[in-house]
Amino acid sequence: MRRLNRKKTLNLMKELDAFPKVPESYLETSASGGTVSLIAFTTIAFLTIMEFTVYRDTWMKYEYEVDKDFTSKLRINIDITVAMRCQYVGADVLDLAETMVSSADGLIYEPVVFDLSPQQKEWQRMLQLIQSRLQEEHSLQDVIFKSAFKGASTALPPREDNSLQSPDACRIHGHLYVNKVAGNFHITVGKAIPHPRGHAHLAALVSHESYNFSHRIDHLSFGELIPGIINPLDGTEKIASDHNQMFQYFITVVPTKLHTYKISAETHQFSVTERERVINHAAGSHGVSGIFMKYDISSLMVTVTEEHMPFWQFLVRLCGIVGGIFSTTGILHGFGRFVAEVIFCRFRLGSYRSTSVPLPDGHTSNHLPLITDNSTH
């Protein structure tokens, strides 16, 4: 009884077989079929390798939402070298809420030589080249996000020539914490002093001939400091053509949450517009000589997430490649054989062309002669 049930079950499974087997003696092979099969297998192998490369790659997904965090502080990371002595310049931040943040809260004034050493010049040249490529190809920013914390350091390397030249510039570096409102970070003549209506700088004690706001921005960023991230102003160098010159940078800061397979951090991206002009009150160009970075905080927050193709999607795409190529090559091979047979049949019919047979009355007959049984003897 058990054997009978097993036999019925086996017969039922055979009836459900969607892949019936054909005996090899019924199969017909051909050279054209072998050629098409070889092409199909080669194409499948090539596309499979390409699909696996796509599966291993990742991409960045951008999502936008309203930034509801208004109470936290914004960190500004600064590393700027000004071609003036440290006792002649002062840096501070003044925001729209009339809140002043002095440089003493986190900035360091370090006397240095303004001219770079050969190794530092090479570093600056490479950084400026990267900046120009980023402006032309925005997709490179995704590569920088992926390589954060594992890429090369973007900090200016130390001098290797041990220059004996006396310091003629001031490197202002460090970080400040400010309110998340629009503000103005500036470097101008004289140290900043608090004032009931804002603030002022002690510029009267500095000679006008000492003014030189040629500067180099080695690093400027907002938010958490992430090694490997290149910011828009990194590597910027400006040379003043006049003692009384103003350099302005209008910056729009966008809060950014970065989530990759390597890191998860909260930082800020920013875009910048530059402007510079000579201060000449007689010509109507008013203002104060110095470096002014006016920043504004965007109300939108960007979430950048690194994504990867799911394994099931990779299998579905791979099955589509294999099945599609087999089906397509089978159809093309069948169509090619049909066209070849039609052409060859036409050639064969053309070999049996009609012949002219003379008749007794002088006419001709174009019909083929009939083949009778007697004609075969």
mmCIF file of C-alpha atoms in Angstrom, residues 38-249:
data_model
loop_
_atom_site.group_PDB
_atom_site.id
_atom_site.type_symbol
_atom_site.label_atom_id
_atom_site.label_comp_id
_atom_site.label_asym_id
_atom_site.label_seq_id
_atom_site.Cartn_x
_atom_site.Cartn_y
_atom_site.Cartn_z
ATOM 1 C CA LEU A 38 29.298 30.836 -27.350
ATOM 2 C CA ILE A 39 28.392 34.492 -27.879
ATOM 3 C CA ALA A 40 25.529 34.176 -25.383
ATOM 4 C CA PHE A 41 27.744 32.599 -22.699
ATOM 5 C CA THR A 42 30.418 35.262 -23.197
ATOM 6 C CA THR A 43 27.842 38.050 -22.914
ATOM 7 C CA ILE A 44 26.343 36.498 -19.779
ATOM 8 C CA ALA A 45 29.778 36.230 -18.161
ATOM 9 C CA PHE A 46 30.639 39.843 -19.008
ATOM 10 C CA LEU A 47 27.327 41.266 -17.782
ATOM 11 C CA THR A 48 27.496 39.128 -14.629
ATOM 12 C CA ILE A 49 30.888 40.617 -13.768
ATOM 13 C CA MET A 50 29.575 44.127 -14.440
ATOM 14 C CA GLU A 51 26.481 43.489 -12.319
ATOM 15 C CA PHE A 52 28.629 42.218 -9.454
ATOM 16 C CA THR A 53 30.674 45.424 -9.679
ATOM 17 C CA VAL A 54 27.482 47.462 -9.419
ATOM 18 C CA TYR A 55 26.363 45.330 -6.471
ATOM 19 C CA ARG A 56 29.606 46.035 -4.596
ATOM 20 C CA ASP A 57 29.327 49.791 -5.190
ATOM 21 C CA THR A 58 27.347 52.163 -2.969
ATOM 22 C CA TRP A 59 25.649 55.493 -3.562
ATOM 23 C CA MET A 60 24.623 58.480 -1.462
ATOM 24 C CA LYS A 61 20.951 59.224 -0.820
ATOM 25 C CA TYR A 62 19.947 62.803 -0.007
ATOM 26 C CA GLU A 63 16.881 63.610 2.101
ATOM 27 C CA TYR A 64 15.674 67.075 3.124
ATOM 28 C CA GLU A 65 13.714 68.200 6.161
ATOM 29 C CA VAL A 66 13.188 71.302 8.286
ATOM 30 C CA ASP A 67 15.867 71.856 10.921
ATOM 31 C CA LYS A 68 14.065 72.163 14.263
ATOM 32 C CA ASP A 69 17.187 72.497 16.404
ATOM 33 C CA PHE A 70 17.581 76.166 17.287
ATOM 34 C CA THR A 71 18.976 75.919 20.804
ATOM 35 C CA SER A 72 22.280 74.167 20.229
ATOM 36 C CA LYS A 73 25.517 75.986 19.529
ATOM 37 C CA LEU A 74 27.257 76.084 16.160
ATOM 38 C CA ARG A 75 30.966 75.307 16.071
ATOM 39 C CA ILE A 76 33.201 77.236 13.660
ATOM 40 C CA ASN A 77 36.606 75.692 12.887
ATOM 41 C CA ILE A 78 39.129 78.303 11.740
ATOM 42 C CA ASP A 79 42.679 78.195 10.399
ATOM 43 C CA ILE A 80 43.539 81.463 8.626
ATOM 44 C CA THR A 81 46.911 83.119 8.105
ATOM 45 C CA VAL A 82 46.973 86.919 7.678
ATOM 46 C CA ALA A 83 50.043 88.778 6.384
ATOM 47 C CA MET A 84 50.171 91.061 9.445
ATOM 48 C CA ARG A 85 51.747 90.746 12.843
ATOM 49 C CA CYS A 86 49.555 89.255 15.562
ATOM 50 C CA GLN A 87 49.552 92.426 17.698
ATOM 51 C CA TYR A 88 48.017 94.358 14.806
ATOM 52 C CA VAL A 89 44.950 92.188 14.107
ATOM 53 C CA GLY A 90 41.932 90.977 16.025
ATOM 54 C CA ALA A 91 39.222 88.395 15.285
ATOM 55 C CA ASP A 92 35.751 87.961 16.752
ATOM 56 C CA VAL A 93 32.142 87.059 15.895
ATOM 57 C CA LEU A 94 29.068 89.253 16.144
ATOM 58 C CA ASP A 95 25.663 87.703 15.386
ATOM 59 C CA LEU A 96 22.227 89.206 14.738
ATOM 60 C CA ALA A 97 21.322 88.914 18.404
ATOM 61 C CA GLU A 98 24.142 91.400 19.152
ATOM 62 C CA THR A 99 26.037 88.603 20.906
ATOM 63 C CA MET A 100 29.782 88.984 20.651
ATOM 64 C CA VAL A 101 32.146 86.015 20.794
ATOM 65 C CA SER A 102 35.753 87.108 21.151
ATOM 66 C CA SER A 103 38.741 85.212 19.815
ATOM 67 C CA ALA A 104 39.943 84.612 23.359
ATOM 68 C CA ASP A 105 37.204 81.992 23.731
ATOM 69 C CA GLY A 106 38.991 79.458 21.548
ATOM 70 C CA LEU A 107 41.343 80.989 18.961
ATOM 71 C CA ILE A 108 45.139 80.961 19.066
ATOM 72 C CA TYR A 109 47.345 83.693 17.542
ATOM 73 C CA GLU A 110 50.600 82.176 16.280
ATOM 74 C CA PRO A 111 53.378 84.232 14.599
ATOM 75 C CA VAL A 112 54.431 82.515 11.370
ATOM 76 C CA VAL A 113 56.067 83.168 7.999
ATOM 77 C CA PHE A 114 53.472 83.957 5.355
ATOM 78 C CA ASP A 115 55.363 82.447 2.404
ATOM 79 C CA LEU A 116 54.967 78.681 2.176
ATOM 80 C CA SER A 117 57.766 76.167 1.930
ATOM 81 C CA PRO A 118 58.087 74.056 -1.287
ATOM 82 C CA GLN A 119 56.252 71.115 0.274
ATOM 83 C CA GLN A 120 53.477 73.372 1.560
ATOM 84 C CA LYS A 121 53.145 75.026 -1.863
ATOM 85 C CA GLU A 122 52.723 71.589 -3.444
ATOM 86 C CA TRP A 123 50.029 70.763 -0.883
ATOM 87 C CA GLN A 124 48.211 74.030 -1.647
ATOM 88 C CA ARG A 125 48.455 73.455 -5.407
ATOM 89 C CA MET A 126 46.933 69.969 -5.087
ATOM 90 C CA LEU A 127 44.165 71.268 -2.826
ATOM 91 C CA GLN A 128 43.283 74.037 -5.285
ATOM 92 C CA LEU A 129 43.239 71.480 -8.113
ATOM 93 C CA ILE A 130 40.792 69.331 -6.141
ATOM 94 C CA GLN A 131 38.631 72.401 -5.481
ATOM 95 C CA SER A 132 38.461 73.204 -9.203
ATOM 96 C CA ARG A 133 37.461 69.616 -10.008
ATOM 97 C CA LEU A 134 34.777 69.691 -7.312
ATOM 98 C CA GLN A 135 33.269 72.807 -8.864
ATOM 99 C CA GLU A 136 33.083 71.099 -12.269
ATOM 100 C CA GLU A 137 32.035 67.607 -11.152
ATOM 101 C CA HIS A 138 29.709 67.731 -8.149
ATOM 102 C CA SER A 139 29.442 63.934 -8.016
ATOM 103 C CA LEU A 140 32.976 63.839 -6.583
ATOM 104 C CA GLN A 141 31.512 65.101 -3.314
ATOM 105 C CA ASP A 142 29.955 61.647 -2.797
ATOM 106 C CA VAL A 143 33.411 60.092 -3.088
ATOM 107 C CA ILE A 144 34.703 62.485 -0.421
ATOM 108 C CA PHE A 145 31.802 61.602 1.895
ATOM 109 C CA LYS A 146 32.550 57.885 1.498
ATOM 110 C CA SER A 147 36.247 58.340 2.191
ATOM 111 C CA ALA A 148 35.787 60.513 5.292
ATOM 112 C CA PHE A 149 38.011 59.521 8.226
ATOM 113 C CA LYS A 150 40.063 57.222 5.970
ATOM 114 C CA GLY A 151 41.291 59.743 3.413
ATOM 115 C CA ALA A 152 44.457 61.778 3.605
ATOM 116 C CA SER A 153 44.582 64.641 6.063
ATOM 117 C CA THR A 154 43.606 68.023 4.616
ATOM 118 C CA ALA A 155 45.592 70.021 7.196
ATOM 119 C CA LEU A 156 48.534 72.148 6.087
ATOM 120 C CA PRO A 157 51.731 70.124 6.655
ATOM 121 C CA PRO A 158 54.404 71.665 8.899
ATOM 122 C CA ARG A 159 57.361 73.449 7.377
ATOM 123 C CA GLU A 160 60.251 71.215 6.430
ATOM 124 C CA ASP A 161 62.872 73.882 5.611
ATOM 125 C CA ASN A 162 63.247 75.382 9.144
ATOM 126 C CA SER A 163 63.202 78.920 7.785
ATOM 127 C CA LEU A 164 65.256 81.433 9.784
ATOM 128 C CA GLN A 165 63.146 84.323 8.491
ATOM 129 C CA SER A 166 61.449 86.333 11.208
ATOM 130 C CA PRO A 167 57.649 85.866 11.412
ATOM 131 C CA ASP A 168 55.782 88.407 9.307
ATOM 132 C CA ALA A 169 52.269 86.974 9.536
ATOM 133 C CA CYS A 170 49.769 85.709 12.073
ATOM 134 C CA ARG A 171 48.091 82.327 11.986
ATOM 135 C CA ILE A 172 44.685 82.428 13.688
ATOM 136 C CA HIS A 173 43.450 78.908 14.355
ATOM 137 C CA GLY A 174 41.096 77.090 16.707
ATOM 138 C CA HIS A 175 37.319 76.957 17.070
ATOM 139 C CA LEU A 176 34.472 79.086 18.384
ATOM 140 C CA TYR A 177 30.938 78.231 19.543
ATOM 141 C CA VAL A 178 28.258 80.657 18.364
ATOM 142 C CA ASN A 179 24.458 80.826 18.315
ATOM 143 C CA LYS A 180 22.625 79.207 15.386
ATOM 144 C CA VAL A 181 21.691 82.544 13.865
ATOM 145 C CA ALA A 182 23.220 84.632 11.119
ATOM 146 C CA GLY A 183 26.459 86.293 12.123
ATOM 147 C CA ASN A 184 29.697 87.859 10.984
ATOM 148 C CA PHE A 185 33.151 86.483 11.708
ATOM 149 C CA HIS A 186 35.747 89.090 10.846
ATOM 150 C CA ILE A 187 39.438 89.816 11.138
ATOM 151 C CA THR A 188 40.382 93.467 11.101
ATOM 152 C CA VAL A 189 42.923 95.935 12.456
ATOM 153 C CA GLY A 190 43.266 96.134 16.231
ATOM 154 C CA LYS A 191 42.070 93.995 19.091
ATOM 155 C CA ALA A 192 38.331 93.836 19.718
ATOM 156 C CA ILE A 193 36.867 95.457 22.831
ATOM 157 C CA PRO A 194 33.253 95.130 24.077
ATOM 158 C CA HIS A 195 30.928 98.079 23.580
ATOM 159 C CA PRO A 196 27.362 98.743 24.809
ATOM 160 C CA ARG A 197 26.164 99.125 21.217
ATOM 161 C CA GLY A 198 28.197 96.280 19.777
ATOM 162 C CA HIS A 199 31.958 96.243 19.722
ATOM 163 C CA ALA A 200 34.956 98.181 18.468
ATOM 164 C CA HIS A 201 38.546 97.582 17.439
ATOM 165 C CA LEU A 202 41.591 99.525 18.660
ATOM 166 C CA ALA A 203 42.928 100.513 15.236
ATOM 167 C CA ALA A 204 44.253 103.956 16.105
ATOM 168 C CA LEU A 205 47.562 102.589 17.378
ATOM 169 C CA VAL A 206 48.331 100.732 14.127
ATOM 170 C CA SER A 207 50.099 102.547 11.327
ATOM 171 C CA HIS A 208 48.196 102.728 8.043
ATOM 172 C CA GLU A 209 51.277 101.464 6.157
ATOM 173 C CA SER A 210 51.118 98.248 8.191
ATOM 174 C CA TYR A 211 47.765 97.266 6.726
ATOM 175 C CA ASN A 212 48.068 94.112 4.630
ATOM 176 C CA PHE A 213 45.118 91.757 4.549
ATOM 177 C CA SER A 214 46.614 89.275 2.160
ATOM 178 C CA HIS A 215 45.508 85.985 3.638
ATOM 179 C CA ARG A 216 45.369 82.248 3.177
ATOM 180 C CA ILE A 217 42.471 80.084 4.373
ATOM 181 C CA ASP A 218 43.938 76.694 5.207
ATOM 182 C CA HIS A 219 40.692 75.464 6.741
ATOM 183 C CA LEU A 220 37.206 76.787 7.461
ATOM 184 C CA SER A 221 34.300 74.542 8.423
ATOM 185 C CA PHE A 222 31.170 74.489 10.529
ATOM 186 C CA GLY A 223 30.066 71.784 12.948
ATOM 187 C CA GLU A 224 31.935 68.639 13.892
ATOM 188 C CA LEU A 225 35.469 68.459 12.530
ATOM 189 C CA ILE A 226 35.687 65.483 10.135
ATOM 190 C CA PRO A 227 39.131 64.597 8.727
ATOM 191 C CA GLY A 228 39.126 63.941 5.002
ATOM 192 C CA ILE A 229 36.282 66.361 4.193
ATOM 193 C CA ILE A 230 37.307 69.202 1.857
ATOM 194 C CA ASN A 231 35.403 72.464 2.374
ATOM 195 C CA PRO A 232 34.824 75.126 -0.304
ATOM 196 C CA LEU A 233 37.321 77.668 1.096
ATOM 197 C CA ASP A 234 40.141 75.285 2.000
ATOM 198 C CA GLY A 235 43.331 76.290 0.196
ATOM 199 C CA THR A 236 42.064 79.772 -0.778
ATOM 200 C CA GLU A 237 44.737 82.480 -1.019
ATOM 201 C CA LYS A 238 44.103 86.192 -1.623
ATOM 202 C CA ILE A 239 46.783 88.840 -2.169
ATOM 203 C CA ALA A 240 45.826 92.435 -1.351
ATOM 204 C CA SER A 241 46.613 95.025 -4.015
ATOM 205 C CA ASP A 242 46.138 97.969 -1.629
ATOM 206 C CA HIS A 243 46.546 98.706 2.050
ATOM 207 C CA ASN A 244 42.871 99.587 2.425
ATOM 208 C CA GLN A 245 41.202 96.485 1.037
ATOM 209 C CA MET A 246 38.131 94.557 2.138
ATOM 210 C CA PHE A 247 37.612 90.849 1.479
ATOM 211 C CA GLN A 248 34.058 89.572 1.929
ATOM 212 C CA TYR A 249 32.769 85.990 1.962
#
